[in-house]
Coordinates of C-alpha atoms in Angstrom, one line a residue:
X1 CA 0.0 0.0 0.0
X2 CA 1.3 3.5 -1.2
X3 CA 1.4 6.5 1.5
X4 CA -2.1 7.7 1.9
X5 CA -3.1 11.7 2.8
X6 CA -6.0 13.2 3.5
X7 CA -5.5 16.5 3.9
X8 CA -8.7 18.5 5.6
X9 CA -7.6 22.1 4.2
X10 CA -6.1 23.2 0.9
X11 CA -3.0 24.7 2.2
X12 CA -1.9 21.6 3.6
X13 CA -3.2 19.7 0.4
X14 CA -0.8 22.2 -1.4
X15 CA 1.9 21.5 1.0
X16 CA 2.6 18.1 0.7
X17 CA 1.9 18.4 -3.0
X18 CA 4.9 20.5 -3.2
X19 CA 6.9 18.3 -0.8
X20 CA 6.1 15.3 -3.2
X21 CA 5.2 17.0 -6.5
X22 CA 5.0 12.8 -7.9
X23 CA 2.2 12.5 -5.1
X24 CA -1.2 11.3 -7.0
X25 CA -4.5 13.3 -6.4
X26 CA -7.4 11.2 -5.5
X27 CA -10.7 12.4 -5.8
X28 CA -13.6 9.8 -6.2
X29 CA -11.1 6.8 -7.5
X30 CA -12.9 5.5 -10.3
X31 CA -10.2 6.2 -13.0
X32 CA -7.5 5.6 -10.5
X33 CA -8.6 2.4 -8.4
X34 CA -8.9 0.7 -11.6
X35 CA -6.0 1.7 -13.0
X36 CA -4.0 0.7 -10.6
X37 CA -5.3 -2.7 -10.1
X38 CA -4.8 -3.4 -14.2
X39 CA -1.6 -2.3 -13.5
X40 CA -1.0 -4.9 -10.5
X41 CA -2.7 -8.0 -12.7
X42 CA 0.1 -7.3 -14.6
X43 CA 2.7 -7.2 -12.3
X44 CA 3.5 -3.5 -12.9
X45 CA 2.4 -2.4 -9.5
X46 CA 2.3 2.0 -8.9
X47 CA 3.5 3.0 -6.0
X48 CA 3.3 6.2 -6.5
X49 CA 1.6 8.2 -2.9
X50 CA -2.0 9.1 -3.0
X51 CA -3.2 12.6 -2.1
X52 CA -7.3 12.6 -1.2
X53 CA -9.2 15.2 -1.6
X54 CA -11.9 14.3 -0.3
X55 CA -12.0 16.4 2.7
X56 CA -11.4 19.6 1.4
X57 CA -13.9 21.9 2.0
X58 CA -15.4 24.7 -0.7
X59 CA -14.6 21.5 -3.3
X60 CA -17.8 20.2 -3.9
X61 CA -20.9 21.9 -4.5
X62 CA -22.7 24.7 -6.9
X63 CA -22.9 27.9 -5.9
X64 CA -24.5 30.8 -8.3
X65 CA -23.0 34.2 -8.8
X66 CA -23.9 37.5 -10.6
X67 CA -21.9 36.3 -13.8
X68 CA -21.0 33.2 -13.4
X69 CA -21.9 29.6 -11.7
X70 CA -19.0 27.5 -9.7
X71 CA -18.9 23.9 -9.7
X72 CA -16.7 22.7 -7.4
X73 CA -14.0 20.2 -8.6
X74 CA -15.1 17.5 -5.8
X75 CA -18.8 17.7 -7.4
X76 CA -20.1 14.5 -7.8
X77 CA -21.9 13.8 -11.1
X78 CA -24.8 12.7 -9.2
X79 CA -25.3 16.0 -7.9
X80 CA -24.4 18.1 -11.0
X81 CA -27.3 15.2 -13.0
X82 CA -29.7 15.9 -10.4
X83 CA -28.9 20.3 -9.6
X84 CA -31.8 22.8 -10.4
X85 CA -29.5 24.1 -13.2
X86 CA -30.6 27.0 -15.8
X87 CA -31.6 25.2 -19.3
X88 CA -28.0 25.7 -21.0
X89 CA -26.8 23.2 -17.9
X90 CA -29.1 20.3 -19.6
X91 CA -26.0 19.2 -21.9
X92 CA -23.8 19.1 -18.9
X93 CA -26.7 17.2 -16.5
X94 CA -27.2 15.1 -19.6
X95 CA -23.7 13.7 -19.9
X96 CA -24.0 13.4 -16.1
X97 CA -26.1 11.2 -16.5
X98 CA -24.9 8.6 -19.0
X99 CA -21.2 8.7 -17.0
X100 CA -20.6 5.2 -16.4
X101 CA -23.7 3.8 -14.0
X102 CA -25.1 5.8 -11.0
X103 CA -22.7 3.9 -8.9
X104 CA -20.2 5.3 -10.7
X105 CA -22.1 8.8 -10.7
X106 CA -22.2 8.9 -6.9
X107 CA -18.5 8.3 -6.3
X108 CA -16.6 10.1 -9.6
X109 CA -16.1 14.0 -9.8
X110 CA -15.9 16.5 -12.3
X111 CA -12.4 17.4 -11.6
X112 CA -11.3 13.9 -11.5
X113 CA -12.8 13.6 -15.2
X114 CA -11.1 16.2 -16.3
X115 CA -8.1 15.6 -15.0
X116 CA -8.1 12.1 -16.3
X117 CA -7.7 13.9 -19.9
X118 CA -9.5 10.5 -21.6
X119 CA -10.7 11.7 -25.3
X120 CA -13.7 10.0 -24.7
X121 CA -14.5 11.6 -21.4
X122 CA -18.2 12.6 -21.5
X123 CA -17.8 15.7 -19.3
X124 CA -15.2 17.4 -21.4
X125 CA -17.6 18.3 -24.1
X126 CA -20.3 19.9 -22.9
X127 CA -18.4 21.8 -20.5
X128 CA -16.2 23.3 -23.6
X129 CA -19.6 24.7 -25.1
X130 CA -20.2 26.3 -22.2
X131 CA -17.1 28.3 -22.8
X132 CA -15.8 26.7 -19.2
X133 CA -12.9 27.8 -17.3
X134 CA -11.1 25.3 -14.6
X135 CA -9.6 27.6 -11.2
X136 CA -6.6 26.0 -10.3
X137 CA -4.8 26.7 -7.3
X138 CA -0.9 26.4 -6.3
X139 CA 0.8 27.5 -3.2
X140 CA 1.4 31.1 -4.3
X141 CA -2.5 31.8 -5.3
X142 CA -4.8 30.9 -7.4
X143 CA -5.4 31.1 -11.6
X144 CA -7.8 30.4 -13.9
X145 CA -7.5 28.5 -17.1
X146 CA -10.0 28.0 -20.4
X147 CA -10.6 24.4 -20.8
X148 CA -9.6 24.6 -23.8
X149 CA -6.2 25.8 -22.9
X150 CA -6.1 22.5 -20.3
X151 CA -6.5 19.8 -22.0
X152 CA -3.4 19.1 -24.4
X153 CA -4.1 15.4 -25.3
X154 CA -4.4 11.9 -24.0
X155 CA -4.1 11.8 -20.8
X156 CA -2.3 15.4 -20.7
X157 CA -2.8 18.6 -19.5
X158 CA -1.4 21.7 -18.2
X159 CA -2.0 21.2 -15.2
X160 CA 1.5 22.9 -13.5
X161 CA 3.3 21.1 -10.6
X162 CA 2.3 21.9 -7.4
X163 CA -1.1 23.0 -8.5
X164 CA -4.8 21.4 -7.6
X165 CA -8.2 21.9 -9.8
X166 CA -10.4 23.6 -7.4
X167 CA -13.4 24.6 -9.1
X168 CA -14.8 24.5 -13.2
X169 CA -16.2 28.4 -14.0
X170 CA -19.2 28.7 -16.1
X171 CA -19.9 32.0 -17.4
X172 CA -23.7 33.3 -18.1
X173 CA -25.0 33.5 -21.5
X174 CA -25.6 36.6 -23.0
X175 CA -29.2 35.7 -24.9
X176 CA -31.7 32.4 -24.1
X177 CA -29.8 29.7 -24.7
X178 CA -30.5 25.7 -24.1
X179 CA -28.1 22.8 -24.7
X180 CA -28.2 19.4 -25.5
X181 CA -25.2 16.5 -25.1
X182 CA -25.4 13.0 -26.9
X183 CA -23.3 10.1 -27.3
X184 CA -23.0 7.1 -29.0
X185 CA -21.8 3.7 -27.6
X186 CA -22.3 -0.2 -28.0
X187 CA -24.9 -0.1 -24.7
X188 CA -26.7 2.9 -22.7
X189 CA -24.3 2.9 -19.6
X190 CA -20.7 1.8 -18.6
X191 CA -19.5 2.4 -22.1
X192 CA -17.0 4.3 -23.6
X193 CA -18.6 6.9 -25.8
X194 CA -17.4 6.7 -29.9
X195 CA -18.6 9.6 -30.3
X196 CA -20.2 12.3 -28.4
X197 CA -21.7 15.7 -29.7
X198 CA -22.2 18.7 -26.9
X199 CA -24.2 21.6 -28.1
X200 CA -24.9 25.3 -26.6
X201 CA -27.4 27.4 -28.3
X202 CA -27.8 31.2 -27.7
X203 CA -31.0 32.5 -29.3
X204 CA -32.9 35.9 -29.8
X205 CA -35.9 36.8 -31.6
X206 CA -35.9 33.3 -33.0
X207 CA -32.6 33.4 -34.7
X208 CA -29.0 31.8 -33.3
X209 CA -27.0 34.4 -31.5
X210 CA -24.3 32.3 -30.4
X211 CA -23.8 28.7 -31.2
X212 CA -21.1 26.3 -29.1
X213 CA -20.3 23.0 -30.6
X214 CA -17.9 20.4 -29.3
X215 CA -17.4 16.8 -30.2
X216 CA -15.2 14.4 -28.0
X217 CA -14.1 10.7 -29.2
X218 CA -13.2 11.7 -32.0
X219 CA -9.6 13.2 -31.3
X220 CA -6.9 13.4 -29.2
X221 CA -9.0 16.2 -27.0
X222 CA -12.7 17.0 -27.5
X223 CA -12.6 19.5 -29.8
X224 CA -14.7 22.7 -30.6
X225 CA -15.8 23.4 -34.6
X226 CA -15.5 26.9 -35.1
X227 CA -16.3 26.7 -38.6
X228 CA -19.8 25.2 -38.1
X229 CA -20.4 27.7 -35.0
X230 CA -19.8 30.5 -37.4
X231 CA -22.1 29.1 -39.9
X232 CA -25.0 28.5 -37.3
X233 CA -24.8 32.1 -36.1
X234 CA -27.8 34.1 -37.8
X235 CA -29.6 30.8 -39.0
X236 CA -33.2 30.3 -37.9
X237 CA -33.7 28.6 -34.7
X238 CA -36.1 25.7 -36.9
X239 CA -33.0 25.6 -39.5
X240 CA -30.1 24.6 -37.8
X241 CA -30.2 20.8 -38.6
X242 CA -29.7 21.6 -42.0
X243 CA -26.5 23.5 -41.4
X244 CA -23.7 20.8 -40.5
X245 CA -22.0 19.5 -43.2
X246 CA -18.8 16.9 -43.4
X247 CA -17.1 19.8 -44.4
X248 CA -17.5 21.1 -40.9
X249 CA -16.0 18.3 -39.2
X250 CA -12.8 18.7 -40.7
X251 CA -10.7 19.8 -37.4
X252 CA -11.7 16.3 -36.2
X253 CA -8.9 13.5 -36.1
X254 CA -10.4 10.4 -35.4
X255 CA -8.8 7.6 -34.9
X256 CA -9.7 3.5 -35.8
X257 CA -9.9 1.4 -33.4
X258 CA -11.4 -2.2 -31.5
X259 CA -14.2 -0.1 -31.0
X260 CA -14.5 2.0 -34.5
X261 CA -13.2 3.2 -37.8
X262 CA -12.4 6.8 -38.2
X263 CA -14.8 7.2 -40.9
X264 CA -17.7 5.5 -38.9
X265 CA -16.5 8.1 -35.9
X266 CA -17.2 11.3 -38.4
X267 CA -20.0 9.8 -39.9
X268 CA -21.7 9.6 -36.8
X269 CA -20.5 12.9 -35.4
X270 CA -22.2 14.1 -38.3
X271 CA -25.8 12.3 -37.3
X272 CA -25.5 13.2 -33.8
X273 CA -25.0 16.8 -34.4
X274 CA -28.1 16.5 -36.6
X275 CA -29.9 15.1 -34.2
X276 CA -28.7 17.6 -31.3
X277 CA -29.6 20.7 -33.6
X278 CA -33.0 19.4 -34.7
X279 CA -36.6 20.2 -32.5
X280 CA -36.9 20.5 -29.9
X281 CA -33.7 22.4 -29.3
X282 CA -34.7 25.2 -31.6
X283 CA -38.1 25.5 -29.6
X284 CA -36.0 25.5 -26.2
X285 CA -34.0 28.1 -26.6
X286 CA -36.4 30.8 -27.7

C-alpha cells in the first residue's frame, strides 16, 4: 500500500503536493482504483503516494453568482445530473447522467474527469460549449485557465506542478440559450462513448445568436468546430439541422480502433450533431 493523505484544508493539500510533486490526487477513484489494479494484474504495481481530496472543503458543490456559476472540482456527477440548473446546464446534466452507471455517478467528480484527460470523457464536451474555465490553485495563489487551454491530449494537460483543480467556472449567456449533449456507444451505460456531440445554443428573436459546438471521441481532445459555429450564427432557430456539413467536421482526427473506424467516428458525429440541432432544441431556446 502506497502512502495515503488526506489532507482536511487546501493549504496543507498544497503543501505536501509541493513536498512530493509525484504524489497522485485522488478524488472519487474511479479512473485511478482501476488503473492501478490493471496495473498490478500485470505485475507492474504504482507506487506512486495518494493525495485525497476528499475532505477539502469549498470542493464540492454549486454555488451561483452574478456572472458566473461555480462547480466545485469535488462535485459528484450525481449532484451536478440531479442540480436545479438553468436550461443551458441540460447538456452538462445530460452527460452526467450517462457517465458510467449511477454507482459510478455517486463516487466520480468532475475534476477527477477532467483531469483524467481520456478523449472519450463525456464531461469534457459539454463543459467546452459552455465556454468553461477550470480555477486552479498552487501555493502562491490561485489562476484560472480556459478548458480549452487544459486539455493538451491523452491523458495530458497543463496542469503545472504543485497546482490542484479547485473549481470549473461557467460563465452566463448573453441571450436564451439551451443545450443538449449526446453520445454514442455499443450499450446505454458503462460504455465508452465513440462519439459524443455537446451543443450550446444562444438565441434571440428566433434566430441563433451564439452557437457552441464540441465533439469528444473523436480526437486526441474533445474539440470545438469553429467553422460550423460560425455558420450557425444568424440561422433560424427551426433551420439549424440543415446547417452541419462533413465539411465542418474537418478539425476532427479520429482515430480507428477495437471499437470503431475513423470514418464510422465522423459519420456519426455528423448524425448526432443533426440530431442535437434538430426540434426540440430550436423551440427550447427561444
Amino acid at each position: 500500500m502506497p502512502a495515503y493523505h488526506r489532507p482536511t484544508c487546501l493549504r496543507e493539500a498544497l503543501d505536501l503536493l509541493a513536498a512530493a510533486p509525484a504524489m497522485q490526487p485522488l478524488a472519487g477513484g474511479t479512473d485511478i482504483y482501476p488503473a492501478r489494479a490493471a496495473a498490478e494484474a500485470w505485475l507492474q504495481p504504482r507506487d506512486q503516494p495518494l493525495l485525497d481530496l476528499s475532505a477539502l472543503p469549498d470542493m464540492a458543490g454549486i454555488a451561483e453568482h452574478p456572472d458566473h456559476h461555480r462547480i466545485g472540482a469535488g462535485t459528484r456527477w450525481a449532484a451536478i445530473r440531479d442540480a436545479g440548473l438553468p436550461p443551458w446546464f441540460d447538456g452538462l446534466r445530460g452527460a452526467a447522467a450517462r457517465i458510467g452507471g449511477r454507482q459510478v455517478q455517486s463516487r466520480a467528480t468532475l475534476g477527477g474527469n477532467l483531469c483524467n484527460a481520456s478523449p472519450a470523457a463525456d464531461g469534457a464536451p459539454p463543459l467546452l460549449a459552455l465556454d468553461a474555465a477550470l480555477e486552479l490553485a498552487h501555493r502562491e495563489g490561485r489562476r484560472r485557465l480556459p478548458l480549452r487551454d487544459f486539455l493538451l491530449g491523452n491523458r495530458r494537460t497543463a496542469l503545472a506542478p504543485g497546482e490542484i483543480v479547485t473549481a470549473v467556472i461557467v460563465p452566463k449567456p448573453r441571450h436564451a440559450a439551451t443545450a443538449r449533449f449526446d453520445k454514442l456507444g455499443s450499450r446505454a451505460f458503462l460504455v465508452i462513448s465513440l462519439v459524443s456531440v455537446a451543443v450550446t445554443i444562444e438565441a434571440e428573436v428566433g434566430r441563433i445568436a451564439r452557437a457552441r459546438i464540441a465533439i469528444g471521441a473523436c480526437s486526441a481532445v474533445p474539440q470545438r468546430l469553429p467553422g460550423l459555429e460560425a455558420a450557425l450564427a444568424g440561422q433560424p432557430l427551426a433551420m439549424a439541422a440543415a446547417v452541419p456539413e462533413p465539411a465542418h467536421l474537418a478539425p476532427l482526427a479520429p482515430i480507428d480502433d477495437v471499437r470503431a473506424s475513423a470514418d464510422y467516428r465522423r459519420h456519426a458525429a455528423l448524425v448526432l450533431l443533426r440530431r442535437a440541432l434538430a426540434p426540440p432544441m430550436a423551440s427550447a431556446a427561444t
